[in-house]
PDB file of C-alpha atoms in Angstrom:
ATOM      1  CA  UNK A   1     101.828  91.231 115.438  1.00  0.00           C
ATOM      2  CA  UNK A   2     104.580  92.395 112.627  1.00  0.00           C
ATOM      3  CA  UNK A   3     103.200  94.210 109.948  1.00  0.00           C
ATOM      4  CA  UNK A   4     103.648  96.531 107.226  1.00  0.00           C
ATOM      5  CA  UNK A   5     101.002  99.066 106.013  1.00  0.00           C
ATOM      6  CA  UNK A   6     101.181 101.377 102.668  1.00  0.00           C
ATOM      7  CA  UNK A   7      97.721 103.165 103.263  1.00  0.00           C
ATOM      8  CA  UNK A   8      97.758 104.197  99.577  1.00  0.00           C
ATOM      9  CA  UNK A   9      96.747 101.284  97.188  1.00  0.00           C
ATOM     10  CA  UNK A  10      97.494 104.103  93.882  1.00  0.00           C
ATOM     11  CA  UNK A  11      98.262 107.601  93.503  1.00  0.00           C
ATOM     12  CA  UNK A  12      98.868 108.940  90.170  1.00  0.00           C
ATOM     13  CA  UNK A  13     101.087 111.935  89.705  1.00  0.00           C
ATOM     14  CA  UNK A  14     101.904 114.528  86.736  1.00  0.00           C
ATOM     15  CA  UNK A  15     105.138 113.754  85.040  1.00  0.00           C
ATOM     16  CA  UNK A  16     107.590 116.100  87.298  1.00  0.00           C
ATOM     17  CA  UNK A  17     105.719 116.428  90.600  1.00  0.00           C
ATOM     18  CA  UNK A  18     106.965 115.845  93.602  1.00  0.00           C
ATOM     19  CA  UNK A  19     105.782 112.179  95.038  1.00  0.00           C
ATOM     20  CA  UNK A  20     105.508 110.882  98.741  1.00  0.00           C
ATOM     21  CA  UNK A  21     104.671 107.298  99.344  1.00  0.00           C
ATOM     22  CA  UNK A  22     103.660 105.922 102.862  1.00  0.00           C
ATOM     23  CA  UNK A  23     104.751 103.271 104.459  1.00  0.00           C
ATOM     24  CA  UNK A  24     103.988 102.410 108.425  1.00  0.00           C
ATOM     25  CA  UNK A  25     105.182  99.489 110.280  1.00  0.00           C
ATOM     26  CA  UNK A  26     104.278  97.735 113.578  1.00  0.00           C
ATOM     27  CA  UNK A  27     107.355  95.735 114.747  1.00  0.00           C
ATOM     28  CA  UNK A  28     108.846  94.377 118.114  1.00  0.00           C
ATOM     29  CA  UNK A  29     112.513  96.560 117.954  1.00  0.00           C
ATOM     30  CA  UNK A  30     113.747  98.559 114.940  1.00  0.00           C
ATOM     31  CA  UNK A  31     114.217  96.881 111.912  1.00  0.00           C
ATOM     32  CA  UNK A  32     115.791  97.087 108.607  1.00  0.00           C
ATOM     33  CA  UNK A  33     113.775  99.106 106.194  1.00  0.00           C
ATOM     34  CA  UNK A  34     113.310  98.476 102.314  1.00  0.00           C
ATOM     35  CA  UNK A  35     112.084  99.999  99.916  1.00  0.00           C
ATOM     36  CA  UNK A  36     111.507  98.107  96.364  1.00  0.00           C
ATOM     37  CA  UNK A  37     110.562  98.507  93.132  1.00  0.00           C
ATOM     38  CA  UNK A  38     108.471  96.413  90.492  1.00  0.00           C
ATOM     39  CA  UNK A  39     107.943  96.697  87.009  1.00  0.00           C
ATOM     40  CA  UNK A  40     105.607  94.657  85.006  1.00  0.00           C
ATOM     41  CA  UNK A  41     106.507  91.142  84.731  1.00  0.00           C
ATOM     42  CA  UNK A  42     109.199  91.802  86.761  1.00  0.00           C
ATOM     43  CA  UNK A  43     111.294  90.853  89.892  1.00  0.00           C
ATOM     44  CA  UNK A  44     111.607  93.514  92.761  1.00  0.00           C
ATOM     45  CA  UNK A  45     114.543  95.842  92.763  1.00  0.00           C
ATOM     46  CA  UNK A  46     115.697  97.498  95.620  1.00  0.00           C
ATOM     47  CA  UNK A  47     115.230 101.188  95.784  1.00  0.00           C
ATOM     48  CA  UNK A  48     116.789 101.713  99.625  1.00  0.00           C
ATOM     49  CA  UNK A  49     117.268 100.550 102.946  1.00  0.00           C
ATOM     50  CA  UNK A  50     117.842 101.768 106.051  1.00  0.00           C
ATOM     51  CA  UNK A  51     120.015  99.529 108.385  1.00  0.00           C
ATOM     52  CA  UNK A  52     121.175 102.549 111.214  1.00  0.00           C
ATOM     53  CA  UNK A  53     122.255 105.579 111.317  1.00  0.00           C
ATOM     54  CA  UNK A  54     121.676 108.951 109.324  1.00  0.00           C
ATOM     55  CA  UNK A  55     117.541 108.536 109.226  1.00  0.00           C
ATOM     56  CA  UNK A  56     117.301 109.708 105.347  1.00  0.00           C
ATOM     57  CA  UNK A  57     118.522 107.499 103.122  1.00  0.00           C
ATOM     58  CA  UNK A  58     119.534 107.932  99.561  1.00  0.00           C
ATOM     59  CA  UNK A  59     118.796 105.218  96.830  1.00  0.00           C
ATOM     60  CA  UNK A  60     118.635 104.737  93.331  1.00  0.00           C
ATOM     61  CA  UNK A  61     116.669 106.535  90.505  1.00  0.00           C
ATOM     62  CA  UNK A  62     117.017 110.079  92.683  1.00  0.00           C
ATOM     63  CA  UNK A  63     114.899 108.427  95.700  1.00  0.00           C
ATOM     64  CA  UNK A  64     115.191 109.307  99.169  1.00  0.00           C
ATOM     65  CA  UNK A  65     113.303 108.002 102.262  1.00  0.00           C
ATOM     66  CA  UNK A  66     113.176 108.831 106.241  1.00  0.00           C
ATOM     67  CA  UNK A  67     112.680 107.217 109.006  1.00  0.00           C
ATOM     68  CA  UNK A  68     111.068 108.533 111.852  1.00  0.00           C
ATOM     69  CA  UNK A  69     111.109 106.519 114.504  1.00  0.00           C
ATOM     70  CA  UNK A  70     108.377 108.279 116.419  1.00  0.00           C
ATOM     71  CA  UNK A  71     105.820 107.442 113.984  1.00  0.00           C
ATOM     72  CA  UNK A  72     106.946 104.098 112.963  1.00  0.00           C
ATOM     73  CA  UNK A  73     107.169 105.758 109.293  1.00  0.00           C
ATOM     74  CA  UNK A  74     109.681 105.243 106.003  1.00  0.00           C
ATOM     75  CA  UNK A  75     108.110 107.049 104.011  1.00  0.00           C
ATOM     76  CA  UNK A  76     109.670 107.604  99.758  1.00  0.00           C
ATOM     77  CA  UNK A  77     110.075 110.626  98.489  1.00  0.00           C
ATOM     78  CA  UNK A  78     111.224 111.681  94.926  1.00  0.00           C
ATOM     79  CA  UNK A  79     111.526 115.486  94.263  1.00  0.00           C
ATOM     80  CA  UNK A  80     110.482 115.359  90.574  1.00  0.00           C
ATOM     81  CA  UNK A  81     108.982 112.241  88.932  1.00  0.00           C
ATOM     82  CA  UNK A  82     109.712 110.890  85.251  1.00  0.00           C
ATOM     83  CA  UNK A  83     107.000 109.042  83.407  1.00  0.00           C
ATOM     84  CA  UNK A  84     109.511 105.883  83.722  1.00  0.00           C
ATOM     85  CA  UNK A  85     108.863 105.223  87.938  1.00  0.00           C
ATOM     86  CA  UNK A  86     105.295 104.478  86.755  1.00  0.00           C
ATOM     87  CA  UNK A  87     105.358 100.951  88.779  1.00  0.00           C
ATOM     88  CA  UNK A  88     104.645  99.076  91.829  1.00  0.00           C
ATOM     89  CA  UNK A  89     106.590  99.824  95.383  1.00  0.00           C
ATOM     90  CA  UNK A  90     106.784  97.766  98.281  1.00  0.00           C
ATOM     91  CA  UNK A  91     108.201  98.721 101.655  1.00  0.00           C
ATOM     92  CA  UNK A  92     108.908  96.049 103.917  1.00  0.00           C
ATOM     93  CA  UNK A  93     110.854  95.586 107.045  1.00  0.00           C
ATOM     94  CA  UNK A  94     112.560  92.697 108.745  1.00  0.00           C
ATOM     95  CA  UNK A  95     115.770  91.568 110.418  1.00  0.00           C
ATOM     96  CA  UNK A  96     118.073  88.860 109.819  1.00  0.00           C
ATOM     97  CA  UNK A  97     116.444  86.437 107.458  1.00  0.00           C
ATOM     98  CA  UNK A  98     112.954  87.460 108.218  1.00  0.00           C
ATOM     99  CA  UNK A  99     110.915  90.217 105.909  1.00  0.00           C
ATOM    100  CA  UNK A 100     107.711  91.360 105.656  1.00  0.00           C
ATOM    101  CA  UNK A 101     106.248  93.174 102.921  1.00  0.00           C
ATOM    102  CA  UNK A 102     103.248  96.183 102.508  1.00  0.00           C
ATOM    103  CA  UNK A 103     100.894  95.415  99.553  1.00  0.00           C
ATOM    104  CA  UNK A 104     102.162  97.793  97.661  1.00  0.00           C
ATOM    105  CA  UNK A 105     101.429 101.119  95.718  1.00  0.00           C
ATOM    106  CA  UNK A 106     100.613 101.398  92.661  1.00  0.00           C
ATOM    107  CA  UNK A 107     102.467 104.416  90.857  1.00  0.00           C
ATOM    108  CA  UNK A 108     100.956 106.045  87.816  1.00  0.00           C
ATOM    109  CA  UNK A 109     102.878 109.046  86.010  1.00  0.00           C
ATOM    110  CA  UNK A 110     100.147 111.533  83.722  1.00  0.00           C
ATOM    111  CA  UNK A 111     101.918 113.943  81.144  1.00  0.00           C
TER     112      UNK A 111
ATOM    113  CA  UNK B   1     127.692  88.819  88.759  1.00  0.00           C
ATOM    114  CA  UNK B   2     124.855  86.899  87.766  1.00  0.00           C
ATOM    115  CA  UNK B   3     121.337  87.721  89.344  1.00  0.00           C
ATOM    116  CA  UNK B   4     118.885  84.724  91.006  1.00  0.00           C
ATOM    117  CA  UNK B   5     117.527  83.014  87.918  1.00  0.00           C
ATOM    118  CA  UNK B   6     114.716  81.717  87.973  1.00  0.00           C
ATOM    119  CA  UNK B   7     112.718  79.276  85.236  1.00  0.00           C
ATOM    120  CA  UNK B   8     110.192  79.225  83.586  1.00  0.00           C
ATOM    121  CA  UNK B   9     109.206  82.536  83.320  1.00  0.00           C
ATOM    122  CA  UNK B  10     105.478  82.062  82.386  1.00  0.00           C
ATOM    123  CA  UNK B  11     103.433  78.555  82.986  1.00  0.00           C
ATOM    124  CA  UNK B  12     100.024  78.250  81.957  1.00  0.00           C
ATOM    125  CA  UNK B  13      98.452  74.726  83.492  1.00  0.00           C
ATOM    126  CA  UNK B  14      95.221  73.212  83.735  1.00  0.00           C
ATOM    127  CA  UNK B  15      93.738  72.124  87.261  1.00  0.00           C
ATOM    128  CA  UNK B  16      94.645  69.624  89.020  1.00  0.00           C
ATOM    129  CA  UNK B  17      98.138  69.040  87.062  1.00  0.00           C
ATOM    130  CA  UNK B  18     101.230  69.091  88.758  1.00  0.00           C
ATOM    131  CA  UNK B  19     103.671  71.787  87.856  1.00  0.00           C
ATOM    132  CA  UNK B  20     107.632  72.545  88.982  1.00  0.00           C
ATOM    133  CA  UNK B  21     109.285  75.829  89.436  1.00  0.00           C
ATOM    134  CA  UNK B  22     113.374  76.068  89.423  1.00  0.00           C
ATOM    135  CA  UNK B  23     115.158  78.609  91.064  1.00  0.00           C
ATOM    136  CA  UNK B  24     119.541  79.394  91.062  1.00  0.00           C
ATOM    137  CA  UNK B  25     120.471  81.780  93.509  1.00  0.00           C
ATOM    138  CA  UNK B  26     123.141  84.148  93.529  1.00  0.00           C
ATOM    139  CA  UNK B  27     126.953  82.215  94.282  1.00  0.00           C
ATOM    140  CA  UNK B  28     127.195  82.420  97.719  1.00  0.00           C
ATOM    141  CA  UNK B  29     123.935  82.950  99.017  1.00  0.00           C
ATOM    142  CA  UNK B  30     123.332  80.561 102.000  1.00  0.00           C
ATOM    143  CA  UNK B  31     119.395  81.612 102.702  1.00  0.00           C
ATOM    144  CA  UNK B  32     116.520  81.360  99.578  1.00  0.00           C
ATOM    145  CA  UNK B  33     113.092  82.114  99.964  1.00  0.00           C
ATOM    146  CA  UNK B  34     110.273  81.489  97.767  1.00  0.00           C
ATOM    147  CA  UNK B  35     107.669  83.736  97.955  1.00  0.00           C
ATOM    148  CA  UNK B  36     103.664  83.665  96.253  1.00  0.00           C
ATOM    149  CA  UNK B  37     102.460  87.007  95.533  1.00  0.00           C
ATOM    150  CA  UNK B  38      99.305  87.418  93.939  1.00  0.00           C
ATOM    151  CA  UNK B  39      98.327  90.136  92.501  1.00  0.00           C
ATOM    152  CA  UNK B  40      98.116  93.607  93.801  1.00  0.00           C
ATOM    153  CA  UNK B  41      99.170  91.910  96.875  1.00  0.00           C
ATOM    154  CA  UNK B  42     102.842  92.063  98.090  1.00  0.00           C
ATOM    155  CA  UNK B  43     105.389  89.074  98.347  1.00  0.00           C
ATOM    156  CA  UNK B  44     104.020  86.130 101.263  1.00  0.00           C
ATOM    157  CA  UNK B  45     106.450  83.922 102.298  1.00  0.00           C
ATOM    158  CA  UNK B  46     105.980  80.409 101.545  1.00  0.00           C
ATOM    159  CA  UNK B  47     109.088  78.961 102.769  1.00  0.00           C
ATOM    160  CA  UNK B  48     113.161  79.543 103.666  1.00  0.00           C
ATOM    161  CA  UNK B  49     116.003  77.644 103.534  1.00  0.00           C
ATOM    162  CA  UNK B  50     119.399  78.249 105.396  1.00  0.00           C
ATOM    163  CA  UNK B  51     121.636  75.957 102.882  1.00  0.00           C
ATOM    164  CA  UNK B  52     119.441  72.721 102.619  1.00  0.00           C
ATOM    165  CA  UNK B  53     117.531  72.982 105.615  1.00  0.00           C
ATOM    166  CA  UNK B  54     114.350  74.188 105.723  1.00  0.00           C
ATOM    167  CA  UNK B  55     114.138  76.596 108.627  1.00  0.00           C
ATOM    168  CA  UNK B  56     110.561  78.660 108.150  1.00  0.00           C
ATOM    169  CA  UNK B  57     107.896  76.946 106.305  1.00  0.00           C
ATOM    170  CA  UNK B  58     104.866  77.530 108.605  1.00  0.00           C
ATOM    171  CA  UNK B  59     102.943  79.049 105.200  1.00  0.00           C
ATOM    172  CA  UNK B  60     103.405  76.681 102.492  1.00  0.00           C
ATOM    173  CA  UNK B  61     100.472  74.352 102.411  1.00  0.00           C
ATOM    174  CA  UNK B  62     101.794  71.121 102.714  1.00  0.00           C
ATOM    175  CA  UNK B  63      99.230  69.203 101.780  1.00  0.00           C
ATOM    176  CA  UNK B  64      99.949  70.459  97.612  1.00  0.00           C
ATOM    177  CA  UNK B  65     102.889  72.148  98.110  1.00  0.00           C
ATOM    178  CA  UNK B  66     106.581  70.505  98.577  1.00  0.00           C
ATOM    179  CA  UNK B  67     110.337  72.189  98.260  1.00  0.00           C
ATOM    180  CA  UNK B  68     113.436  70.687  98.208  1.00  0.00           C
ATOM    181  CA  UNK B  69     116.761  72.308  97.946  1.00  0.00           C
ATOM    182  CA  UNK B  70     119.598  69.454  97.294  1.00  0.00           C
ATOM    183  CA  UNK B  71     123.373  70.757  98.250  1.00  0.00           C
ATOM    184  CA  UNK B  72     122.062  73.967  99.482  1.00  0.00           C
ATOM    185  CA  UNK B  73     122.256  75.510  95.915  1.00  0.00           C
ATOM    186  CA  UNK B  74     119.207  75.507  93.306  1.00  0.00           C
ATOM    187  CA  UNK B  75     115.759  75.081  94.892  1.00  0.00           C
ATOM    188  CA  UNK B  76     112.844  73.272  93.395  1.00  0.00           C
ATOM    189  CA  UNK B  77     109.532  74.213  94.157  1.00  0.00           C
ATOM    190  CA  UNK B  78     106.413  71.730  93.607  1.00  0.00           C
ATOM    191  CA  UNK B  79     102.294  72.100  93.401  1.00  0.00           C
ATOM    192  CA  UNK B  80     100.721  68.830  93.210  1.00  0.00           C
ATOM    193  CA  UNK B  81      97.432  69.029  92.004  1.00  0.00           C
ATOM    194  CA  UNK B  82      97.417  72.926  91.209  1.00  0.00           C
ATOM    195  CA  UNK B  83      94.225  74.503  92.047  1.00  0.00           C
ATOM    196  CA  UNK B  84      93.021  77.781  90.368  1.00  0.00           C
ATOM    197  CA  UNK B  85      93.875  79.908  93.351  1.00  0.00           C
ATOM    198  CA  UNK B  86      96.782  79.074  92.597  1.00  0.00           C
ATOM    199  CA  UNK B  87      98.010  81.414  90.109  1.00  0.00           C
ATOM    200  CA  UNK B  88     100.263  83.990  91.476  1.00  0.00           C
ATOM    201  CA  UNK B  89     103.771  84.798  90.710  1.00  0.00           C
ATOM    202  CA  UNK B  90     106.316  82.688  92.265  1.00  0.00           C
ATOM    203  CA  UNK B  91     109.385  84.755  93.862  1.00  0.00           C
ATOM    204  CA  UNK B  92     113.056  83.249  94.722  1.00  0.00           C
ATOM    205  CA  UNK B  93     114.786  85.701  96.815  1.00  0.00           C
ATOM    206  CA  UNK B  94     118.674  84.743  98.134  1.00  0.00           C
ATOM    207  CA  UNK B  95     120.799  87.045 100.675  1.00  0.00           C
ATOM    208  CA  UNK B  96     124.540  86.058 101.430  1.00  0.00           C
ATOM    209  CA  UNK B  97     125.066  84.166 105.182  1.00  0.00           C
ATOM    210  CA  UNK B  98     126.902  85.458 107.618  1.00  0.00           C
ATOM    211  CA  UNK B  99     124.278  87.267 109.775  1.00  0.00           C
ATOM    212  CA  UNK B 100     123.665  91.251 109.745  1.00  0.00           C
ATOM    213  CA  UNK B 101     122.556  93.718 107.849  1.00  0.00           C
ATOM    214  CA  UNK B 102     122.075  92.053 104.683  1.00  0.00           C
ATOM    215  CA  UNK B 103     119.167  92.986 101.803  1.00  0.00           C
ATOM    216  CA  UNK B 104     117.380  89.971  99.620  1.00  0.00           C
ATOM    217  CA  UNK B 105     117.996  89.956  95.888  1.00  0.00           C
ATOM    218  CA  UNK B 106     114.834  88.946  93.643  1.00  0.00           C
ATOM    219  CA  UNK B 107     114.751  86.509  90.803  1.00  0.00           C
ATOM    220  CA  UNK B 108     112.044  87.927  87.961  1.00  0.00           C
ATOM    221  CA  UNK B 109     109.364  85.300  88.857  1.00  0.00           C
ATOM    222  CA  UNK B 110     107.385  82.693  87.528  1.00  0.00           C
ATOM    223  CA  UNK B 111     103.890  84.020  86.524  1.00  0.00           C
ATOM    224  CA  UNK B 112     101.550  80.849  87.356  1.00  0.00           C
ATOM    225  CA  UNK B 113      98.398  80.818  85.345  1.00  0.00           C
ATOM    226  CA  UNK B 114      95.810  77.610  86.363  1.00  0.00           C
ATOM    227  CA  UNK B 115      92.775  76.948  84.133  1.00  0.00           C
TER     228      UNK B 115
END
């Protein structure tokens, strides 16, 4: 069966750390990748995506993610992280018209 | 360009009332999806619509739940009698036809509340 998994329900992180969030998928072929972003009370925004190609992808807001294939892995990465990510992310995956989304994880930010 | 809009923003019902959400996607944007997610959960899809067909709805549960989508545009979605496991927020989500590599863009939500 499809599915997305982001094994970390919340991490919390001092204001600029590095931050890694995981996000594993179990799907028929390759599909498109997502990463969003949700703030309180609000919609998602999208962070990234990964269609083909170059397997580390650049978004918004200094985030980068990589796919790897071999581990069935898109995994977010931000080098230094301001008190203003502190939100909700959701990977999901899909092709076409179909998506599927992780549960999420839950981003905290300590001074 | 506008975003999907999406209205109301916040409902706060009692049980067993009836209650309507509206959703406007973005100009152009053949497919709309409504998705429940509850909270700390992520997005579940309740139904899809290519223009006015409905082409997924294997999730929504029919026997409260109804959607319509009228000239392929605005989307209406319906909970008659709303139960109190209910409340969730309610997510439109449209992505331009054509096929491909295409991304969804999200409308804020409706935040459901049942009593």
């Amino acid at each position: 069966a499809q599915s997305v998994t982001q094994p970390d329900i919340h991490i919390t992180v001092s204001e600029g750390a590095s931050l890694e969030l995981r996000c594993n998928y179990s799907y028929g072929a390759t599909p498109y990748l997502f990463w969003y972003v949700q703030s309180p009370g609000q919609g998602l925004q999208l962070l990234l995506k990964y269609f083909s190609g170059d397997t580390l992808v650049q978004g918004i807001k200094g985030f980068e993610a990589e796919f790897k294939r071999s581990q069935s892995s898109f995994n977010l990465r931000k080098p230094s992280v301001h008190w203003s990510d502190a939100a909700e992310y959701f990977c999901a995956v899909g092709e076409q018209s179909t998506f599927i989304f992780g549960s999420g994880t839950r981003l905290s930010v300590k001074p | 360009e506008a975003g999907v809009v999406q209205s109301p923003r916040y409902k706060i019902i009692e049980k067993k009332q009836p209650v309507a959400f509206w959703c406007n996607p973005i100009s152009g944007h053949n497919t709309l999806y409504w998705y429940r997610q509850n909270l700390g959960q992520g997005p579940e899809l309740l139904i899809r619509y290519e223009n006015e067909e409905a082409v997924d709805d294997s999730q929504l549960p029919k026997d409260r739940f109804s959607a319509e989508r009228l000239k392929g545009v605005d989307s209406t979605l319906k909970i008659q009698p709303a139960e109190l496991g209910d409340s969730a927020v309610y997510l439109c989500a449209s992505i331009p036809g054509g096929g491909g590599k295409r991304e969804q863009f999200f409308g804020p939500g409706t935040r459901l509340t049942v009593l």
